[in-house]
Amino acid sequence: MRIGDYKVSYGADEAVFRTGTVRVWMIVLFLAMAVFPFWAGDYLLYMANLTGIAIVAAVGLNILTGAAGQISLGHAAFVGIGAYTSAILITKLGLPFIICLPLSGLSAALFGVIVGAPSMRMKGLYLCIATLAAQVIFEYLFKNWESLTGGIRGINVPAPTIFGFEFNNEFRFYFITVPVVIIVVTAARNLFRTRVGRAFIAIRDRDFSAQLMGINLFRYKLYAFALSSFLAGVAGCLWVNFIKIVTPEHFPLHESIRYLAMIIVGGLGSVLGSIFGAIFMTIIPEVLKSMLNIVSAFSPDAMAYLSPLQTVVFGLLIVVFLVFEPHGLAEMWRRVKDYFRLWPFEH
Amino acid sequence: MAILSVEDLSLSFGGLKVLSEVGFAVEDGDIFAIIGPNGAGKTSILNCIGGFYRPQKGKVIFEGSDITRRSPDRRAALGLARTFQNIALYRGMTVLDNIKLGAHAHLHTGLLKGLLYWGPAAREEMALRQEVEEDIIDFLEIEAIRKLPVASLAYGLQKRVELARALAMRPKVLLMDEPVAGMNAEETEDMARFILDIKEERGITIVIIEHDMNVIMDISDRVSVINFGQKIAEGTPDEVQAHPEVIKAYLGEKRD
């Protein structure tokens, strides 16, 4: 229960973690994240890495689509650009991972700005189709520019090394993924405490009045595209260094849609929502799969019937979430917190 | 001295002539009212001044310089603020964030500093918070609602938040489009008092469009009457009320 929590400075009131209780829980969370790899097995660490990478990409898409309101169907292509940039820089130029990470982001950001340029003239569904075109074009390039991308065979990448230390398994890579996720999430949350984040939301909510408030629409839309694809590029770089191979079929349209699903299920425009959404969309299919394995141990035939059902159940879960909580998991989380604020004295 | 003047303004959408050769000058520190029947082109004038419409002919002059070709965001930075007829708040944000957004053009945090936050961006945000709290929220008496999302507020309060956001733009001229439309008597009185306070305490020039004649005649220094896109009269409230063209436009004329 939270009482007597009075703020005496504007700084205290503007803080992200505003109460002692929240700060204690954040410390618990960080400790849990630090202990996790020593406790978990390879499979759980593999999932944790994938989830972390998905969080980075989802935070990026949520800035563009959730906050600034520019729907993108090409997010996977930008993740792909980051992955390919990183793979090419590492194998052809022999650059170290730590330099490739920001460069992959920058290269994706550059293409993001080019794809975002039509947003000056186009809105909503029309812009959506323009980003879809980008998705298709980049997929085609990944597949057919063989001299650069290795075509459908792709590019193999060695395990990344930082200061002579090789991050060659799930356990070690965890210590790359988690710091990157923490930096990205902190930066994104910070952005929404300043005029840039507010301008994004203003553009989403009412673009014409945003302009009369002194916001240069085109510049801020390009900021949103650049930042979103930068994070996609960083996610792509992490991904290729973790999986150690990149091929064109890793970045299809349905991957873009999966990112959109993450931010919708998690909560549009909320950084916390991107985290929840990325966790949900990565973990739940695996949970369903393992449930299926348990069932099939009892009747071997079940696999054949139930394995398509897995997709159906997953889709159903998303629909149920959207019907009962259209503002996503982040809103659900807020309501749970509100309930416990006065607990156990509800009234 | 005229702080804002409009010269020879003509605007048409295809064949539809919305404004023809409208001109007026607003003195510094005045409340200047634009009245006229529905569809007369009043809001179009504000849109031309704000930069949302590009007039085919004519000039908008602000503090002695021609701003007719400036983009809306540049004009906002110069000191032109606007409130809207049908409230244009950002529904996804709290009252506080909406008001802070008004100051956008006067802040300097860029993308990279924003991502970092600590340091210059945080200092700027704290200074802004203090200004918004002590200079605007306190003045408009909206302390109780500052943390609420705007979508949950009553209509009259939303109008007041919109005024707060416009004040955060640190305007020299405030363009208000029907600030008391749809308000009850008490809310109207409050709003009229705020408008007078803004003029008298802050010295901000106000251009106001309104249908509530009682408010207009009470608070404005000069009134301009627009009908069918043309200016038919201008003067003090008393002069305008007695003007035969104005009576004709509002009441119609007797058929012989």
Coordinates of C-alpha atoms in Angstrom, one line a residue:
Chain A
M1 CA 0.0 0.0 0.0
R2 CA 1.2 3.4 -0.9
I3 CA 0.4 6.4 1.3
G4 CA 2.1 9.6 2.4
D5 CA 4.1 9.8 -0.7
Y6 CA 4.4 13.5 -1.3
K7 CA 6.8 15.1 -3.7
V8 CA 8.6 18.3 -2.8
S9 CA 10.4 19.0 -6.0
Y10 CA 9.4 18.9 -9.7
G11 CA 12.3 16.6 -10.3
A12 CA 10.9 14.0 -7.9
D13 CA 7.6 14.2 -9.6
E14 CA 9.1 13.8 -13.1
A15 CA 11.1 10.7 -12.2
V16 CA 10.4 7.5 -14.0
F17 CA 10.5 5.4 -10.9
R18 CA 8.6 7.6 -8.5
T19 CA 8.3 5.7 -5.3
G20 CA 10.6 3.7 -3.1
T21 CA 8.5 0.6 -3.6
V22 CA 9.0 0.8 -7.4
R23 CA 12.7 1.3 -7.0
V24 CA 13.0 -1.8 -4.7
W25 CA 11.2 -3.9 -7.3
M26 CA 13.4 -2.6 -10.1
I27 CA 16.5 -3.7 -8.1
V28 CA 14.8 -7.1 -7.6
L29 CA 14.3 -7.3 -11.3
F30 CA 17.9 -6.5 -12.1
L31 CA 19.1 -9.0 -9.6
A32 CA 16.9 -11.6 -11.1
M33 CA 18.2 -10.8 -14.6
A34 CA 21.8 -11.1 -13.2
V35 CA 21.2 -14.5 -11.5
F36 CA 19.0 -15.9 -14.3
P37 CA 21.8 -17.1 -16.7
F38 CA 23.6 -19.1 -13.9
W39 CA 20.3 -20.9 -13.1
A40 CA 18.8 -21.4 -16.5
G41 CA 19.7 -24.0 -19.0
D42 CA 20.7 -23.5 -22.7
Y43 CA 17.2 -23.6 -24.0
L44 CA 15.9 -20.9 -21.6
L45 CA 19.0 -18.8 -22.3
Y46 CA 18.4 -19.2 -26.1
M47 CA 14.8 -18.0 -25.6
A48 CA 16.0 -15.1 -23.4
N49 CA 18.4 -13.9 -26.1
L50 CA 15.7 -14.1 -28.8
T51 CA 13.3 -12.2 -26.5
G52 CA 15.8 -9.5 -25.8
I53 CA 16.5 -9.0 -29.5
A54 CA 12.7 -8.9 -30.2
I55 CA 12.4 -6.2 -27.4
V56 CA 15.0 -4.0 -29.1
A57 CA 13.1 -4.3 -32.5
A58 CA 9.7 -3.9 -30.9
V59 CA 10.7 -0.7 -29.0
G60 CA 11.9 0.6 -32.4
L61 CA 8.6 -0.1 -34.1
N62 CA 6.6 1.2 -31.2
I63 CA 8.3 4.6 -31.5
L64 CA 7.4 4.8 -35.1
T65 CA 3.9 3.2 -35.2
G66 CA 2.7 3.4 -31.6
A67 CA 4.0 6.8 -30.7
A68 CA 4.3 8.7 -34.0
G69 CA 1.4 6.9 -35.6
Q70 CA 3.2 6.0 -38.9
I71 CA 2.2 2.4 -39.6
S72 CA 5.1 0.4 -41.0
L73 CA 4.9 -3.0 -42.7
G74 CA 8.6 -3.1 -43.4
H75 CA 10.1 -3.4 -40.0
A76 CA 11.5 -6.9 -40.6
A77 CA 13.3 -5.5 -43.7
F78 CA 15.1 -3.0 -41.5
V79 CA 16.1 -5.7 -39.1
G80 CA 17.3 -7.6 -42.2
I81 CA 19.4 -4.5 -43.3
G82 CA 21.0 -4.4 -39.9
A83 CA 21.7 -8.1 -40.0
Y84 CA 23.2 -8.0 -43.5
T85 CA 25.2 -4.9 -42.8
S86 CA 26.7 -6.5 -39.8
A87 CA 27.4 -9.8 -41.6
I88 CA 29.0 -8.0 -44.5
L89 CA 31.1 -5.7 -42.3
I90 CA 32.3 -8.6 -40.3
T91 CA 33.1 -11.1 -43.1
K92 CA 34.3 -8.7 -45.8
L93 CA 36.0 -6.0 -43.8
G94 CA 36.7 -7.9 -40.6
L95 CA 35.4 -5.1 -38.4
P96 CA 34.9 -6.0 -34.7
F97 CA 31.4 -6.6 -33.4
I98 CA 31.4 -3.6 -31.1
I99 CA 31.8 -1.3 -34.1
C100 CA 29.4 -3.2 -36.2
L101 CA 26.6 -2.8 -33.7
P102 CA 26.1 1.0 -34.1
L103 CA 27.1 0.9 -37.8
S104 CA 24.3 -1.7 -38.5
G105 CA 21.9 0.7 -36.8
L106 CA 23.1 3.7 -38.8
S107 CA 22.8 1.8 -42.1
A108 CA 19.3 0.7 -41.3
A109 CA 18.5 4.3 -40.2
L110 CA 19.7 5.7 -43.5
F111 CA 17.4 3.4 -45.4
G112 CA 14.6 4.2 -42.9
V113 CA 14.9 7.9 -43.7
I114 CA 14.7 7.1 -47.4
V115 CA 11.6 4.9 -46.9
G116 CA 10.1 7.5 -44.6
A117 CA 10.5 10.4 -47.0
P118 CA 7.1 9.8 -48.7
S119 CA 5.5 10.4 -45.2
M120 CA 5.7 14.1 -46.1
R121 CA 2.8 13.5 -48.6
M122 CA 1.2 10.2 -47.5
K123 CA -0.6 9.2 -44.4
G124 CA -2.2 6.1 -42.9
L125 CA -2.9 3.3 -45.3
Y126 CA -1.1 4.9 -48.2
L127 CA 2.1 5.2 -46.2
C128 CA 1.5 1.7 -45.0
I129 CA 1.6 0.5 -48.7
A130 CA 4.8 2.5 -49.3
T131 CA 6.5 0.6 -46.4
L132 CA 5.1 -2.6 -47.7
A133 CA 6.9 -1.8 -51.0
A134 CA 10.1 -1.3 -49.0
Q135 CA 9.7 -4.7 -47.4
V136 CA 9.2 -6.4 -50.8
I137 CA 12.1 -4.5 -52.4
F138 CA 14.6 -5.3 -49.6
E139 CA 13.6 -8.9 -49.5
Y140 CA 14.2 -9.1 -53.2
L141 CA 17.6 -7.5 -52.8
F142 CA 18.6 -9.9 -50.0
K143 CA 17.8 -12.8 -52.3
N144 CA 19.2 -11.5 -55.6
W145 CA 22.2 -9.3 -54.9
E146 CA 24.3 -12.4 -54.6
S147 CA 27.7 -10.7 -54.7
L148 CA 26.9 -8.8 -51.6
T149 CA 24.4 -10.9 -49.7
G150 CA 25.3 -14.4 -50.8
G151 CA 21.8 -15.0 -52.2
I152 CA 19.7 -17.8 -50.7
R153 CA 22.8 -19.4 -49.2
G154 CA 23.3 -16.3 -47.0
I155 CA 26.3 -15.4 -45.0
N156 CA 27.9 -17.3 -42.2
V157 CA 29.3 -15.2 -39.4
P158 CA 31.8 -16.1 -36.7
A159 CA 31.0 -15.7 -33.0
P160 CA 31.5 -12.1 -31.9
T161 CA 34.6 -11.2 -29.8
I162 CA 34.9 -8.2 -27.5
F163 CA 38.4 -7.5 -26.1
G164 CA 39.5 -11.0 -26.9
F165 CA 36.6 -12.7 -25.2
E166 CA 34.5 -14.9 -27.4
F167 CA 30.7 -14.8 -27.0
N168 CA 30.1 -18.1 -28.6
N169 CA 27.2 -19.6 -26.7
E170 CA 23.8 -18.7 -25.3
F171 CA 25.2 -18.1 -21.8
R172 CA 27.9 -15.7 -22.9
F173 CA 25.7 -13.9 -25.5
Y174 CA 23.2 -13.1 -22.8
F175 CA 25.7 -10.7 -21.4
I176 CA 25.6 -8.8 -24.7
T177 CA 21.9 -8.9 -25.2
V178 CA 20.8 -7.7 -21.7
P179 CA 23.0 -4.6 -21.6
V180 CA 21.9 -3.5 -25.1
V181 CA 18.2 -4.1 -24.1
I182 CA 18.7 -2.0 -20.9
I183 CA 20.3 0.8 -22.8
V184 CA 17.7 0.8 -25.6
V185 CA 14.8 0.7 -23.1
T186 CA 16.2 3.5 -20.9
A187 CA 16.9 5.7 -23.9
A188 CA 13.4 5.2 -25.4
R189 CA 11.8 5.9 -22.0
N190 CA 13.9 9.0 -21.6
L191 CA 12.9 10.3 -25.1
F192 CA 9.3 10.4 -24.1
R193 CA 10.1 12.7 -21.2
T194 CA 11.3 15.4 -23.6
R195 CA 9.9 17.5 -26.3
V196 CA 10.9 15.0 -29.0
G197 CA 8.7 12.2 -27.6
R198 CA 5.8 14.6 -27.0
A199 CA 6.1 15.8 -30.6
F200 CA 5.8 12.2 -31.9
I201 CA 2.6 11.7 -29.9
A202 CA 1.2 15.1 -31.1
I203 CA 1.8 14.0 -34.7
R204 CA -0.1 10.8 -34.1
D205 CA -3.0 12.4 -32.3
R206 CA -3.6 15.5 -34.5
D207 CA -1.0 16.3 -37.1
F208 CA -2.4 19.6 -38.3
S209 CA -2.6 21.2 -34.9
A210 CA 0.9 19.8 -34.1
Q211 CA 2.2 21.9 -36.9
L212 CA 0.5 25.0 -35.6
M213 CA 2.1 24.3 -32.2
G214 CA 5.5 24.8 -33.9
I215 CA 6.4 21.2 -34.7
N216 CA 8.1 20.6 -38.0
L217 CA 6.1 17.6 -39.1
F218 CA 8.5 16.3 -41.8
R219 CA 11.5 16.5 -39.6
Y220 CA 9.9 14.7 -36.7
K221 CA 8.4 12.0 -38.9
L222 CA 11.9 11.4 -40.3
Y223 CA 13.3 11.3 -36.8
A224 CA 10.8 8.6 -36.0
F225 CA 11.7 6.6 -39.1
A226 CA 15.4 7.0 -38.4
L227 CA 15.2 6.0 -34.8
S228 CA 12.8 3.1 -35.4
S229 CA 15.0 1.6 -38.1
F230 CA 18.2 2.3 -36.1
L231 CA 16.8 0.1 -33.4
A232 CA 15.7 -2.5 -35.9
G233 CA 19.2 -2.5 -37.3
V234 CA 20.8 -3.0 -33.9
A235 CA 18.3 -5.9 -33.3
G236 CA 19.4 -7.3 -36.7
C237 CA 23.1 -7.1 -35.8
L238 CA 22.5 -8.8 -32.4
W239 CA 20.4 -11.5 -34.1
V240 CA 22.9 -12.4 -36.8
N241 CA 25.8 -12.5 -34.3
F242 CA 23.7 -14.8 -32.1
I243 CA 22.4 -17.2 -34.8
K244 CA 25.6 -16.9 -36.8
I245 CA 24.0 -17.1 -40.2
V246 CA 21.8 -14.7 -42.2
T247 CA 19.6 -15.8 -45.1
P248 CA 16.8 -14.0 -47.0
E249 CA 14.0 -16.1 -45.6
H250 CA 14.6 -14.8 -42.1
F251 CA 13.0 -11.4 -42.8
P252 CA 9.6 -12.1 -44.6
L253 CA 6.5 -9.9 -44.5
H254 CA 5.0 -12.1 -41.8
E255 CA 7.9 -11.2 -39.6
S256 CA 7.0 -7.5 -40.0
I257 CA 3.5 -8.4 -39.0
R258 CA 4.7 -10.3 -36.0
Y259 CA 6.5 -7.1 -34.8
L260 CA 3.2 -5.1 -35.3
A261 CA 1.4 -7.8 -33.3
M262 CA 4.0 -7.4 -30.5
I263 CA 3.3 -3.7 -30.1
I264 CA -0.5 -4.0 -30.4
V265 CA -0.7 -6.9 -27.9
G266 CA 1.8 -5.1 -25.6
G267 CA 0.4 -1.6 -25.8
L268 CA 0.8 1.0 -28.6
G269 CA 3.0 3.9 -27.7
S270 CA 4.3 2.4 -24.5
V271 CA 7.9 1.3 -24.0
L272 CA 6.8 -1.1 -21.3
G273 CA 4.2 -2.4 -23.8
S274 CA 6.9 -3.2 -26.3
I275 CA 8.7 -5.3 -23.7
F276 CA 5.5 -7.2 -22.7
G277 CA 4.5 -7.7 -26.3
A278 CA 8.0 -9.0 -27.4
I279 CA 8.0 -11.4 -24.4
F280 CA 4.4 -12.6 -25.2
M281 CA 5.0 -13.1 -28.9
T282 CA 8.3 -15.0 -28.3
I283 CA 7.5 -17.1 -25.3
I284 CA 3.8 -18.1 -25.8
P285 CA 4.4 -20.1 -29.0
E286 CA 7.1 -22.0 -27.2
V287 CA 4.9 -22.6 -24.2
L288 CA 2.2 -24.0 -26.6
K289 CA 4.7 -26.2 -28.3
S290 CA 5.9 -27.7 -25.0
M291 CA 2.3 -28.3 -23.9
L292 CA 1.8 -30.1 -27.2
N293 CA 4.9 -32.3 -26.4
I294 CA 3.4 -33.2 -23.0
V295 CA 0.1 -34.2 -24.6
S296 CA 1.8 -36.2 -27.4
A297 CA 3.7 -38.3 -24.8
F298 CA 0.3 -39.8 -23.9
S299 CA -1.0 -40.3 -27.4
P300 CA 1.5 -40.3 -30.2
D301 CA -1.2 -39.5 -32.9
A302 CA -2.0 -36.2 -31.2
M303 CA 1.0 -34.5 -32.8
A304 CA -0.5 -34.7 -36.3
Y305 CA -3.9 -33.2 -35.2
L306 CA -2.7 -30.7 -32.6
S307 CA 0.3 -29.1 -34.2
P308 CA -1.9 -27.0 -36.6
L309 CA -4.0 -26.2 -33.6
Q310 CA -1.1 -24.5 -32.0
T311 CA -1.3 -21.6 -34.5
V312 CA -5.0 -21.4 -34.0
V313 CA -4.7 -21.2 -30.3
F314 CA -2.0 -18.5 -30.6
G315 CA -4.2 -16.4 -32.9
L316 CA -7.2 -16.9 -30.6
L317 CA -5.1 -15.7 -27.6
I318 CA -4.2 -12.5 -29.5
V319 CA -7.8 -11.9 -30.4
V320 CA -9.0 -12.5 -26.8
F321 CA -6.4 -10.1 -25.5
L322 CA -7.5 -7.4 -28.0
V323 CA -11.2 -7.8 -27.2
F324 CA -10.7 -7.6 -23.4
E325 CA -7.8 -5.2 -23.3
P326 CA -7.5 -3.1 -26.4
H327 CA -4.8 -1.0 -24.9
G328 CA -2.6 -4.0 -24.5
L329 CA -0.7 -5.8 -21.7
A330 CA 0.8 -2.5 -20.5
E331 CA -2.6 -1.2 -19.6
M332 CA -3.5 -4.5 -17.9
W333 CA -0.3 -4.2 -15.8
R334 CA -1.3 -0.6 -14.9
R335 CA -4.7 -1.8 -13.7
V336 CA -3.1 -4.6 -11.6
K337 CA -0.8 -2.0 -10.0
D338 CA -3.8 0.4 -9.3
Y339 CA -5.6 -2.5 -7.6
F340 CA -2.7 -3.2 -5.3
R341 CA -2.1 0.5 -4.5
L342 CA -4.8 0.5 -1.9
W343 CA -4.7 -3.2 -1.2
P344 CA -5.9 -4.6 1.2
F345 CA -8.1 -1.6 1.9
E346 CA -10.0 -1.5 -1.3
H347 CA -12.6 1.1 -0.5
Chain B
M1 CA 1.5 50.3 -33.6
A2 CA -0.2 47.4 -35.4
I3 CA 1.4 44.1 -34.2
L4 CA -0.5 42.0 -36.8
S5 CA -2.1 43.1 -40.0
V6 CA -3.8 41.4 -42.9
E7 CA -3.8 43.1 -46.2
D8 CA -6.0 42.4 -49.2
L9 CA -6.4 38.7 -48.3
S10 CA -8.1 36.6 -50.9
L11 CA -8.6 32.8 -50.7
S12 CA -10.6 30.4 -52.8
F13 CA -10.9 26.7 -53.1
G14 CA -11.3 26.0 -56.8
G15 CA -14.4 28.0 -57.8
L16 CA -15.5 28.7 -54.2
K17 CA -14.4 32.1 -53.1
V18 CA -14.0 32.0 -49.4
L19 CA -12.3 35.4 -48.7
S20 CA -12.1 38.4 -51.0
E21 CA -9.8 41.3 -50.2
V22 CA -10.1 41.2 -46.5
G23 CA -7.9 43.6 -44.6
F24 CA -7.5 44.8 -41.0
A25 CA -4.9 45.8 -38.5
V26 CA -4.7 44.6 -34.9
E27 CA -3.1 47.1 -32.4
D28 CA -0.6 45.8 -29.9
G29 CA -2.4 44.9 -26.6
D30 CA -5.9 45.0 -28.0
I31 CA -8.7 42.4 -28.0
F32 CA -9.7 42.3 -31.7
A33 CA -12.9 40.4 -32.5
I34 CA -14.0 39.0 -35.8
I35 CA -17.7 38.3 -36.0
G36 CA -20.0 37.2 -38.8
P37 CA -22.7 34.7 -39.7
N38 CA -21.8 31.0 -40.1
G39 CA -19.7 30.3 -43.1
A40 CA -18.7 33.9 -43.5
G41 CA -15.0 32.9 -43.6
K42 CA -13.9 33.8 -40.1
T43 CA -12.0 30.6 -39.3
S44 CA -10.4 30.8 -42.8
I45 CA -8.9 34.1 -41.8
L46 CA -7.4 32.6 -38.7
N47 CA -6.1 29.7 -40.8
C48 CA -4.4 32.1 -43.2
I49 CA -2.8 34.0 -40.3
G50 CA -1.7 30.7 -38.7
G51 CA -0.3 29.4 -42.0
F52 CA -2.6 26.4 -42.4
Y53 CA -4.1 27.9 -45.6
R54 CA -2.1 29.7 -48.3
P55 CA -4.0 32.7 -49.6
Q56 CA -4.0 33.3 -53.3
K57 CA -3.6 37.0 -52.8
G58 CA -2.7 39.3 -50.0
K59 CA -0.3 39.5 -47.1
V60 CA 0.0 38.7 -43.5
I61 CA 2.3 41.0 -41.6
F62 CA 3.4 40.2 -38.1
E63 CA 5.6 42.7 -36.2
G64 CA 6.5 44.5 -39.4
S65 CA 7.6 41.5 -41.4
D66 CA 5.8 39.6 -44.1
I67 CA 5.1 36.1 -42.9
T68 CA 2.7 35.0 -45.7
R69 CA 5.1 32.4 -47.1
R70 CA 6.3 31.1 -43.7
S71 CA 5.4 27.6 -42.7
P72 CA 3.0 27.1 -39.7
D73 CA 5.7 25.8 -37.3
R74 CA 7.9 28.9 -38.1
R75 CA 5.0 31.2 -37.3
A76 CA 4.4 29.5 -34.0
A77 CA 8.0 30.0 -33.1
L78 CA 7.6 33.7 -33.9
G79 CA 4.8 34.1 -31.3
L80 CA 1.5 33.2 -33.0
A81 CA -0.6 30.8 -30.8
R82 CA -3.9 29.3 -31.6
T83 CA -6.9 27.7 -29.9
F84 CA -9.4 25.7 -32.0
Q85 CA -13.1 25.8 -32.4
N86 CA -13.4 22.0 -32.1
I87 CA -10.9 21.2 -29.5
A88 CA -7.6 20.0 -30.9
L89 CA -5.9 18.5 -27.8
Y90 CA -3.8 15.4 -28.0
R91 CA -6.0 12.8 -26.5
G92 CA -3.3 10.3 -25.7
M93 CA -1.5 12.7 -23.4
T94 CA -2.1 14.1 -19.9
V95 CA -3.0 17.7 -19.3
L96 CA 0.5 18.5 -18.2
D97 CA 2.1 17.0 -21.3
N98 CA -0.4 18.8 -23.6
I99 CA 0.6 22.1 -22.0
K100 CA 4.3 21.3 -22.2
L101 CA 3.8 20.5 -25.8
G102 CA 2.9 24.2 -26.4
A103 CA 6.4 25.2 -25.5
H104 CA 7.9 23.0 -28.2
A105 CA 9.2 25.8 -30.4
H106 CA 11.0 27.4 -27.4
L107 CA 12.9 24.2 -26.3
H108 CA 16.2 23.0 -27.7
T109 CA 16.4 19.3 -26.8
G110 CA 17.3 17.4 -30.0
L111 CA 16.9 13.7 -30.7
L112 CA 20.3 12.6 -29.2
K113 CA 20.0 14.7 -26.1
G114 CA 16.5 13.5 -25.6
L115 CA 17.6 9.9 -25.7
L116 CA 20.3 10.6 -23.1
Y117 CA 18.0 12.8 -21.0
W118 CA 20.3 13.4 -18.1
G119 CA 22.1 16.8 -18.4
P120 CA 20.8 19.6 -20.6
A121 CA 17.5 17.9 -21.5
A122 CA 16.6 17.2 -17.9
R123 CA 17.5 20.8 -16.9
E124 CA 15.3 22.1 -19.7
E125 CA 12.4 19.9 -18.7
M126 CA 12.6 21.0 -15.1
A127 CA 12.6 24.7 -16.0
L128 CA 9.7 24.0 -18.3
R129 CA 7.8 22.1 -15.6
Q130 CA 8.3 25.0 -13.2
E131 CA 7.2 27.6 -15.8
V132 CA 4.1 25.5 -16.7
E133 CA 3.1 24.9 -13.1
E134 CA 3.7 28.4 -11.7
D135 CA 2.9 30.5 -14.6
I136 CA 0.1 28.7 -16.4
I137 CA -1.6 25.9 -14.4
D138 CA -1.8 28.2 -11.4
F139 CA -3.2 31.1 -13.5
L140 CA -5.9 29.0 -15.1
E141 CA -6.8 27.1 -12.0
I142 CA -6.4 23.6 -13.4
E143 CA -4.1 22.2 -10.6
A144 CA -6.5 19.4 -9.8
I145 CA -6.6 17.9 -13.3
R146 CA -3.0 18.3 -14.4
K147 CA -2.2 14.6 -14.2
L148 CA -5.4 13.4 -15.9
P149 CA -5.6 12.3 -19.6
V150 CA -7.4 15.0 -21.5
A151 CA -9.9 12.6 -23.0
S152 CA -11.5 12.2 -19.6
L153 CA -12.2 15.9 -19.0
A154 CA -15.4 17.8 -19.4
Y155 CA -15.8 20.1 -22.4
G156 CA -15.3 23.4 -20.6
L157 CA -12.1 22.1 -18.9
Q158 CA -10.8 20.9 -22.2
K159 CA -11.2 24.4 -23.6
R160 CA -9.3 25.7 -20.7
V161 CA -6.5 23.2 -21.2
E162 CA -6.3 24.3 -24.8
L163 CA -5.9 27.9 -23.6
A164 CA -3.2 26.7 -21.3
R165 CA -1.4 25.0 -24.1
A166 CA -1.6 28.2 -26.2
L167 CA -0.1 30.2 -23.3
A168 CA 2.8 27.8 -23.1
M169 CA 3.6 28.9 -26.6
R170 CA 4.7 32.2 -25.1
P171 CA 2.6 34.0 -27.7
K172 CA 2.7 37.7 -28.7
V173 CA -0.6 37.2 -30.5
L174 CA -3.2 34.7 -29.4
L175 CA -5.7 33.5 -32.0
M176 CA -8.9 32.1 -30.4
D177 CA -11.5 30.4 -32.4
E178 CA -14.8 30.4 -30.5
P179 CA -13.4 30.0 -27.0
V180 CA -16.8 30.0 -25.3
A181 CA -18.9 28.1 -27.8
G182 CA -21.0 25.4 -26.1
M183 CA -20.3 26.6 -22.6
N184 CA -22.7 27.3 -19.8
A185 CA -23.1 30.8 -18.3
E186 CA -20.6 30.2 -15.5
E187 CA -17.9 28.7 -17.8
T188 CA -18.4 31.5 -20.2
E189 CA -17.9 34.0 -17.5
D190 CA -14.7 32.3 -16.3
M191 CA -13.3 32.2 -19.8
A192 CA -14.1 35.8 -20.5
R193 CA -12.3 36.7 -17.2
F194 CA -9.3 34.7 -18.3
I195 CA -9.2 36.4 -21.7
L196 CA -9.2 39.8 -20.0
D197 CA -6.5 38.7 -17.5
I198 CA -4.3 37.5 -20.4
K199 CA -4.7 40.8 -22.1
E200 CA -4.2 43.0 -19.0
E201 CA -1.6 41.0 -16.9
R202 CA 0.4 39.6 -19.8
G203 CA -0.1 42.2 -22.4
I204 CA -0.8 39.5 -25.0
T205 CA -2.8 40.7 -28.1
I206 CA -5.9 38.6 -28.7
V207 CA -7.7 38.0 -32.0
I208 CA -11.0 36.3 -31.1
I209 CA -13.8 34.8 -33.2
E210 CA -17.0 34.3 -31.3
H211 CA -20.8 34.1 -31.7
D212 CA -21.7 35.1 -28.2
M213 CA -22.4 38.7 -28.8
N214 CA -22.5 39.6 -25.1
V215 CA -19.0 38.4 -24.6
I216 CA -17.7 40.1 -27.7
M217 CA -19.3 43.5 -26.9
D218 CA -18.1 43.3 -23.3
I219 CA -14.5 42.5 -23.8
S220 CA -13.3 43.5 -27.2
D221 CA -11.6 46.8 -28.1
R222 CA -12.3 46.6 -31.8
V223 CA -14.7 44.5 -33.8
S224 CA -14.5 43.5 -37.5
V225 CA -17.6 42.1 -39.2
I226 CA -17.2 39.6 -42.1
N227 CA -20.0 38.4 -44.3
F228 CA -19.7 36.2 -47.4
G229 CA -15.9 36.5 -47.3
Q230 CA -15.9 40.3 -47.3
K231 CA -15.4 42.8 -44.5
I232 CA -18.5 44.9 -44.1
A233 CA -17.7 46.9 -41.0
E234 CA -15.1 47.6 -38.4
G235 CA -15.0 49.8 -35.3
T236 CA -15.6 49.8 -31.6
P237 CA -18.3 47.5 -30.3
D238 CA -20.8 50.4 -30.2
E239 CA -20.1 51.6 -33.7
V240 CA -20.4 48.1 -35.1
Q241 CA -23.7 47.4 -33.4
A242 CA -25.2 50.6 -34.9
H243 CA -23.8 49.9 -38.4
P244 CA -26.7 49.4 -41.0
E245 CA -24.8 46.7 -42.9
V246 CA -24.2 44.7 -39.8
I247 CA -27.9 44.8 -38.8
K248 CA -28.7 43.7 -42.4
A249 CA -26.3 40.8 -42.2
Y250 CA -27.5 39.6 -38.9
L251 CA -31.2 40.4 -38.9
G252 CA -32.0 40.5 -42.6
E253 CA -33.8 43.4 -44.2
K254 CA -37.4 44.3 -44.6
R255 CA -38.9 43.4 -48.0
D256 CA -40.8 46.3 -49.5

